[in-house]
mmCIF file of N, CA and C and ligand atoms in Angstrom:
data_model
loop_
_atom_site.group_PDB
_atom_site.id
_atom_site.type_symbol
_atom_site.label_atom_id
_atom_site.label_comp_id
_atom_site.label_asym_id
_atom_site.label_seq_id
_atom_site.Cartn_x
_atom_site.Cartn_y
_atom_site.Cartn_z
ATOM 1 N N MET F 817 102.076 125.130 102.662
ATOM 2 C CA MET F 817 102.167 124.792 101.241
ATOM 3 C C MET F 817 102.975 123.503 101.052
ATOM 4 N N LEU F 818 102.334 122.500 100.596
ATOM 5 C CA LEU F 818 103.031 121.254 100.343
ATOM 6 C C LEU F 818 103.430 121.190 98.870
ATOM 7 N N GLY F 819 104.526 120.517 98.621
ATOM 8 C CA GLY F 819 104.992 120.396 97.249
ATOM 9 C C GLY F 819 104.017 119.624 96.389
ATOM 10 N N ALA F 820 103.751 120.144 95.233
ATOM 11 C CA ALA F 820 102.805 119.489 94.340
ATOM 12 C C ALA F 820 103.420 118.264 93.674
ATOM 13 N N ASN F 821 104.680 118.047 93.921
ATOM 14 C CA ASN F 821 105.341 116.901 93.295
ATOM 15 C C ASN F 821 104.944 115.585 93.939
ATOM 16 N N ALA F 822 104.493 115.687 95.168
ATOM 17 C CA ALA F 822 104.095 114.474 95.869
ATOM 18 C C ALA F 822 102.738 114.027 95.346
ATOM 19 N N ASP F 823 102.776 113.257 94.315
ATOM 20 C CA ASP F 823 101.537 112.818 93.688
ATOM 21 C C ASP F 823 101.051 111.539 94.346
ATOM 22 N N ALA F 824 99.854 111.581 94.855
ATOM 23 C CA ALA F 824 99.305 110.403 95.533
ATOM 24 C C ALA F 824 99.133 109.252 94.558
ATOM 25 N N ARG F 825 99.107 109.545 93.284
ATOM 26 C CA ARG F 825 98.920 108.482 92.305
ATOM 27 C C ARG F 825 100.139 107.568 92.202
ATOM 28 N N ASP F 826 101.238 108.026 92.779
ATOM 29 C CA ASP F 826 102.400 107.147 92.819
ATOM 30 C C ASP F 826 102.157 105.958 93.734
ATOM 31 N N VAL F 827 101.313 106.204 94.706
ATOM 32 C CA VAL F 827 101.015 105.134 95.654
ATOM 33 C C VAL F 827 99.982 104.213 95.032
ATOM 34 N N ARG F 828 100.389 103.014 94.769
ATOM 35 C CA ARG F 828 99.468 102.061 94.165
ATOM 36 C C ARG F 828 98.638 101.396 95.250
ATOM 37 N N PHE F 829 97.379 101.418 95.044
ATOM 38 C CA PHE F 829 96.469 100.772 95.976
ATOM 39 C C PHE F 829 95.590 99.869 95.139
ATOM 40 N N GLU F 830 96.133 98.741 94.789
ATOM 41 C CA GLU F 830 95.457 97.896 93.807
ATOM 42 C C GLU F 830 94.997 96.569 94.358
ATOM 43 N N THR F 831 95.516 96.219 95.505
ATOM 44 C CA THR F 831 95.092 94.944 96.068
ATOM 45 C C THR F 831 94.532 95.159 97.470
ATOM 46 N N CYS F 832 93.557 94.353 97.792
ATOM 47 C CA CYS F 832 92.891 94.453 99.080
ATOM 48 C C CYS F 832 93.859 94.060 100.200
ATOM 49 N N PRO F 833 93.968 94.881 101.236
ATOM 50 C CA PRO F 833 94.845 94.519 102.345
ATOM 51 C C PRO F 833 94.316 93.352 103.167
ATOM 52 N N TYR F 834 93.061 92.993 102.961
ATOM 53 C CA TYR F 834 92.471 91.924 103.765
ATOM 54 C C TYR F 834 92.622 90.554 103.107
ATOM 55 N N ASP F 835 92.443 90.505 101.802
ATOM 56 C CA ASP F 835 92.477 89.198 101.154
ATOM 57 C C ASP F 835 93.376 89.158 99.920
ATOM 58 N N GLY F 836 93.966 90.298 99.567
ATOM 59 C CA GLY F 836 94.906 90.298 98.441
ATOM 60 C C GLY F 836 94.238 90.288 97.074
ATOM 61 N N SER F 837 92.931 90.457 97.056
ATOM 62 C CA SER F 837 92.235 90.481 95.768
ATOM 63 C C SER F 837 92.460 91.810 95.064
ATOM 64 N N ARG F 838 92.232 91.795 93.776
ATOM 65 C CA ARG F 838 92.336 93.024 93.009
ATOM 66 C C ARG F 838 91.183 93.947 93.348
ATOM 67 N N ILE F 839 91.493 95.217 93.419
ATOM 68 C CA ILE F 839 90.490 96.198 93.793
ATOM 69 C C ILE F 839 89.994 96.929 92.557
ATOM 70 N N ASP F 840 88.695 97.132 92.507
ATOM 71 C CA ASP F 840 88.100 97.896 91.417
ATOM 72 C C ASP F 840 88.123 99.378 91.748
ATOM 73 N N ALA F 841 88.467 100.181 90.782
ATOM 74 C CA ALA F 841 88.492 101.630 90.984
ATOM 75 C C ALA F 841 87.399 102.277 90.147
ATOM 76 N N GLU F 842 86.610 103.093 90.808
ATOM 77 C CA GLU F 842 85.527 103.787 90.136
ATOM 78 C C GLU F 842 85.760 105.276 90.280
ATOM 79 N N HIS F 843 85.917 105.964 89.181
ATOM 80 C CA HIS F 843 86.271 107.382 89.234
ATOM 81 C C HIS F 843 85.020 108.244 89.309
ATOM 82 N N TYR F 844 85.048 109.117 90.264
ATOM 83 C CA TYR F 844 83.947 110.063 90.419
ATOM 84 C C TYR F 844 84.362 111.422 89.888
ATOM 85 N N SER F 845 83.384 112.223 89.581
ATOM 86 C CA SER F 845 83.686 113.595 89.217
ATOM 87 C C SER F 845 84.222 114.329 90.441
ATOM 88 N N GLY F 846 85.128 115.239 90.211
ATOM 89 C CA GLY F 846 85.737 115.956 91.320
ATOM 90 C C GLY F 846 87.039 115.331 91.771
ATOM 91 N N GLY F 847 87.455 114.248 91.107
ATOM 92 C CA GLY F 847 88.759 113.666 91.396
ATOM 93 C C GLY F 847 88.755 112.574 92.433
ATOM 94 N N SER F 848 87.588 112.265 92.976
ATOM 95 C CA SER F 848 87.542 111.175 93.942
ATOM 96 C C SER F 848 87.519 109.834 93.233
ATOM 97 N N VAL F 849 88.057 108.859 93.913
ATOM 98 C CA VAL F 849 88.024 107.503 93.376
ATOM 99 C C VAL F 849 87.449 106.599 94.447
ATOM 100 N N LEU F 850 86.510 105.775 94.048
ATOM 101 C CA LEU F 850 85.990 104.773 94.967
ATOM 102 C C LEU F 850 86.673 103.458 94.657
ATOM 103 N N LEU F 851 87.350 102.932 95.668
ATOM 104 C CA LEU F 851 88.037 101.652 95.515
ATOM 105 C C LEU F 851 87.230 100.606 96.255
ATOM 106 N N ARG F 852 86.955 99.510 95.564
ATOM 107 C CA ARG F 852 86.122 98.502 96.206
ATOM 108 C C ARG F 852 86.642 97.113 95.906
ATOM 109 N N CYS F 853 86.677 96.311 96.953
ATOM 110 C CA CYS F 853 87.051 94.920 96.792
ATOM 111 C C CYS F 853 85.782 94.100 96.636
ATOM 112 N N GLU F 854 85.637 93.488 95.476
ATOM 113 C CA GLU F 854 84.447 92.676 95.219
ATOM 114 C C GLU F 854 84.415 91.465 96.127
ATOM 115 N N HIS F 855 85.576 91.067 96.561
ATOM 116 C CA HIS F 855 85.681 89.820 97.288
ATOM 117 C C HIS F 855 85.096 89.923 98.696
ATOM 118 N N CYS F 856 85.530 90.916 99.438
ATOM 119 C CA CYS F 856 85.077 91.009 100.832
ATOM 120 C C CYS F 856 84.166 92.203 101.061
ATOM 121 N N GLY F 857 83.988 93.044 100.046
ATOM 122 C CA GLY F 857 83.049 94.142 100.178
ATOM 123 C C GLY F 857 83.618 95.398 100.815
ATOM 124 N N ALA F 858 84.884 95.385 101.174
ATOM 125 C CA ALA F 858 85.491 96.576 101.742
ATOM 126 C C ALA F 858 85.613 97.651 100.660
ATOM 127 N N ALA F 859 85.483 98.910 101.080
ATOM 128 C CA ALA F 859 85.569 99.997 100.109
ATOM 129 C C ALA F 859 86.294 101.178 100.716
ATOM 130 N N TRP F 860 86.997 101.901 99.865
ATOM 131 C CA TRP F 860 87.740 103.068 100.297
ATOM 132 C C TRP F 860 87.450 104.220 99.347
ATOM 133 N N GLU F 861 87.469 105.396 99.905
ATOM 134 C CA GLU F 861 87.339 106.587 99.092
ATOM 135 C C GLU F 861 88.699 107.269 99.049
ATOM 136 N N TRP F 862 89.121 107.591 97.856
ATOM 137 C CA TRP F 862 90.457 108.130 97.673
ATOM 138 C C TRP F 862 90.340 109.483 96.998
ATOM 139 N N HIS F 863 90.840 110.475 97.659
ATOM 140 C CA HIS F 863 90.774 111.816 97.098
ATOM 141 C C HIS F 863 92.124 112.478 97.285
ATOM 142 N N ASN F 864 92.851 112.630 96.210
ATOM 143 C CA ASN F 864 94.187 113.227 96.233
ATOM 144 C C ASN F 864 95.083 112.590 97.275
ATOM 145 N N ALA F 865 95.350 113.282 98.348
ATOM 146 C CA ALA F 865 96.370 112.825 99.284
ATOM 147 C C ALA F 865 95.819 111.957 100.406
ATOM 148 N N TRP F 866 94.505 111.886 100.508
ATOM 149 C CA TRP F 866 94.002 111.095 101.627
ATOM 150 C C TRP F 866 93.124 109.956 101.132
ATOM 151 N N ILE F 867 93.029 108.997 102.013
ATOM 152 C CA ILE F 867 92.206 107.825 101.699
ATOM 153 C C ILE F 867 91.503 107.415 102.980
ATOM 154 N N ARG F 868 90.252 107.055 102.851
ATOM 155 C CA ARG F 868 89.555 106.599 104.054
ATOM 156 C C ARG F 868 88.644 105.446 103.700
ATOM 157 N N ARG F 869 88.469 104.595 104.662
ATOM 158 C CA ARG F 869 87.637 103.422 104.435
ATOM 159 C C ARG F 869 86.180 103.807 104.607
ATOM 160 N N VAL F 870 85.361 103.415 103.667
ATOM 161 C CA VAL F 870 83.940 103.738 103.741
ATOM 162 C C VAL F 870 83.080 102.506 103.968
ATOM 163 N N ALA F 871 83.665 101.335 103.811
ATOM 164 C CA ALA F 871 82.907 100.111 104.073
ATOM 165 C C ALA F 871 83.826 99.066 104.676
ATOM 166 N N GLU F 872 83.346 98.444 105.714
ATOM 167 C CA GLU F 872 84.107 97.396 106.381
ATOM 168 C C GLU F 872 84.129 96.134 105.515
ATOM 169 N N PRO F 873 85.176 95.349 105.626
ATOM 170 C CA PRO F 873 85.157 94.065 104.931
ATOM 171 C C PRO F 873 84.157 93.121 105.585
ATOM 172 N N ASP F 874 83.650 92.212 104.791
ATOM 173 C CA ASP F 874 82.754 91.181 105.307
ATOM 174 C C ASP F 874 83.596 90.134 106.022
ATOM 175 N N ARG F 875 83.634 90.243 107.332
ATOM 176 C CA ARG F 875 84.554 89.385 108.089
ATOM 177 C C ARG F 875 84.153 87.924 108.021
ATOM 178 N N ALA F 876 82.873 87.673 107.939
ATOM 179 C CA ALA F 876 82.418 86.287 107.840
ATOM 180 C C ALA F 876 82.941 85.654 106.557
ATOM 181 N N ARG F 877 82.939 86.445 105.497
ATOM 182 C CA ARG F 877 83.409 85.909 104.229
ATOM 183 C C ARG F 877 84.913 85.687 104.251
ATOM 184 N N LEU F 878 85.621 86.630 104.872
ATOM 185 C CA LEU F 878 87.064 86.464 104.992
ATOM 186 C C LEU F 878 87.392 85.217 105.796
ATOM 187 N N ARG F 879 86.644 85.015 106.866
ATOM 188 C CA ARG F 879 86.901 83.867 107.731
ATOM 189 C C ARG F 879 86.589 82.577 106.976
ATOM 190 N N ALA F 880 85.515 82.583 106.210
ATOM 191 C CA ALA F 880 85.144 81.392 105.457
ATOM 192 C C ALA F 880 86.216 81.068 104.424
ATOM 193 N N GLN F 881 86.741 82.104 103.801
ATOM 194 C CA GLN F 881 87.774 81.892 102.795
ATOM 195 C C GLN F 881 89.024 81.307 103.441
ATOM 196 N N ARG F 882 89.357 81.846 104.599
ATOM 197 C CA ARG F 882 90.536 81.362 105.300
ATOM 198 C C ARG F 882 90.333 79.926 105.759
ATOM 199 N N ALA F 883 89.127 79.636 106.207
ATOM 200 C CA ALA F 883 88.831 78.286 106.686
ATOM 201 C C ALA F 883 88.931 77.281 105.556
ATOM 202 N N GLN F 884 88.553 77.700 104.356
ATOM 203 C CA GLN F 884 88.649 76.802 103.207
ATOM 204 C C GLN F 884 90.088 76.384 102.975
ATOM 205 N N HIS F 885 90.985 77.337 103.138
ATOM 206 C CA HIS F 885 92.389 77.033 102.943
ATOM 207 C C HIS F 885 92.915 76.138 104.057
ATOM 208 N N ASP F 886 92.554 76.490 105.270
ATOM 209 C CA ASP F 886 93.178 75.863 106.424
ATOM 210 C C ASP F 886 92.652 74.459 106.692
ATOM 211 N N GLN F 887 91.343 74.345 106.715
ATOM 212 C CA GLN F 887 90.776 73.084 107.180
ATOM 213 C C GLN F 887 89.783 72.573 106.163
ATOM 214 N N HIS F 888 90.310 71.874 105.196
ATOM 215 C CA HIS F 888 89.492 71.422 104.097
ATOM 216 C C HIS F 888 88.487 70.376 104.513
ATOM 217 N N GLU F 889 88.855 69.575 105.489
ATOM 218 C CA GLU F 889 88.030 68.414 105.793
ATOM 219 C C GLU F 889 86.951 68.700 106.831
ATOM 220 N N GLN F 890 87.099 69.833 107.494
ATOM 221 C CA GLN F 890 86.170 70.088 108.586
ATOM 222 C C GLN F 890 84.868 70.693 108.069
ATOM 223 N N CYS F 891 83.795 69.963 108.217
ATOM 224 C CA CYS F 891 82.505 70.444 107.759
ATOM 225 C C CYS F 891 81.822 71.232 108.875
ATOM 226 N N PRO F 892 80.968 72.142 108.499
ATOM 227 C CA PRO F 892 80.252 72.918 109.527
ATOM 228 C C PRO F 892 79.149 72.097 110.168
ATOM 229 N N ASP F 893 79.549 71.211 111.052
ATOM 230 C CA ASP F 893 78.581 70.316 111.686
ATOM 231 C C ASP F 893 77.688 71.029 112.666
ATOM 232 N N ALA F 894 78.130 72.191 113.071
ATOM 233 C CA ALA F 894 77.405 72.889 114.132
ATOM 234 C C ALA F 894 76.138 73.566 113.625
ATOM 235 N N LEU F 895 75.907 73.522 112.321
ATOM 236 C CA LEU F 895 74.709 74.160 111.796
ATOM 237 C C LEU F 895 73.458 73.453 112.315
ATOM 238 N N PRO F 896 72.451 74.224 112.649
ATOM 239 C CA PRO F 896 71.220 73.602 113.162
ATOM 240 C C PRO F 896 70.523 72.782 112.083
ATOM 241 N N VAL F 897 70.113 71.606 112.451
ATOM 242 C CA VAL F 897 69.428 70.719 111.507
ATOM 243 C C VAL F 897 67.999 70.529 111.967
ATOM 244 N N GLU F 898 67.079 70.668 111.036
ATOM 245 C CA GLU F 898 65.675 70.537 111.429
ATOM 246 C C GLU F 898 65.183 69.118 111.243
HETATM 247 ZN ZN1 ZN H 2276 88.938 92.318 100.096
#
C-alpha cells in the first residue's frame, strides 16, 4: 500500500528532455495522458505514477536543429546533385 499523498501530478513534465520544447498534453479517458513534443515527435504515455515513452524522437530533426545553432555557415554540400 503506497501513500495516496504522492501525487504524480506534482511532477511537472512540460518540456521535452530532448530539445526543451513545450510538450502538448492530451487527456484520455481512464486518466491517461498522452504527452507529445510537436518539435521532435517524441511521445510519452502518462498514467498516474508511471510514464513510458511511446514514440522515439526524430533524431534527424534534432540533429538538424542542433546543426543550425552550431554551424550556420556550413551548407549540406554532400547532397547528391543531378
Ligand atoms: Zn522534443
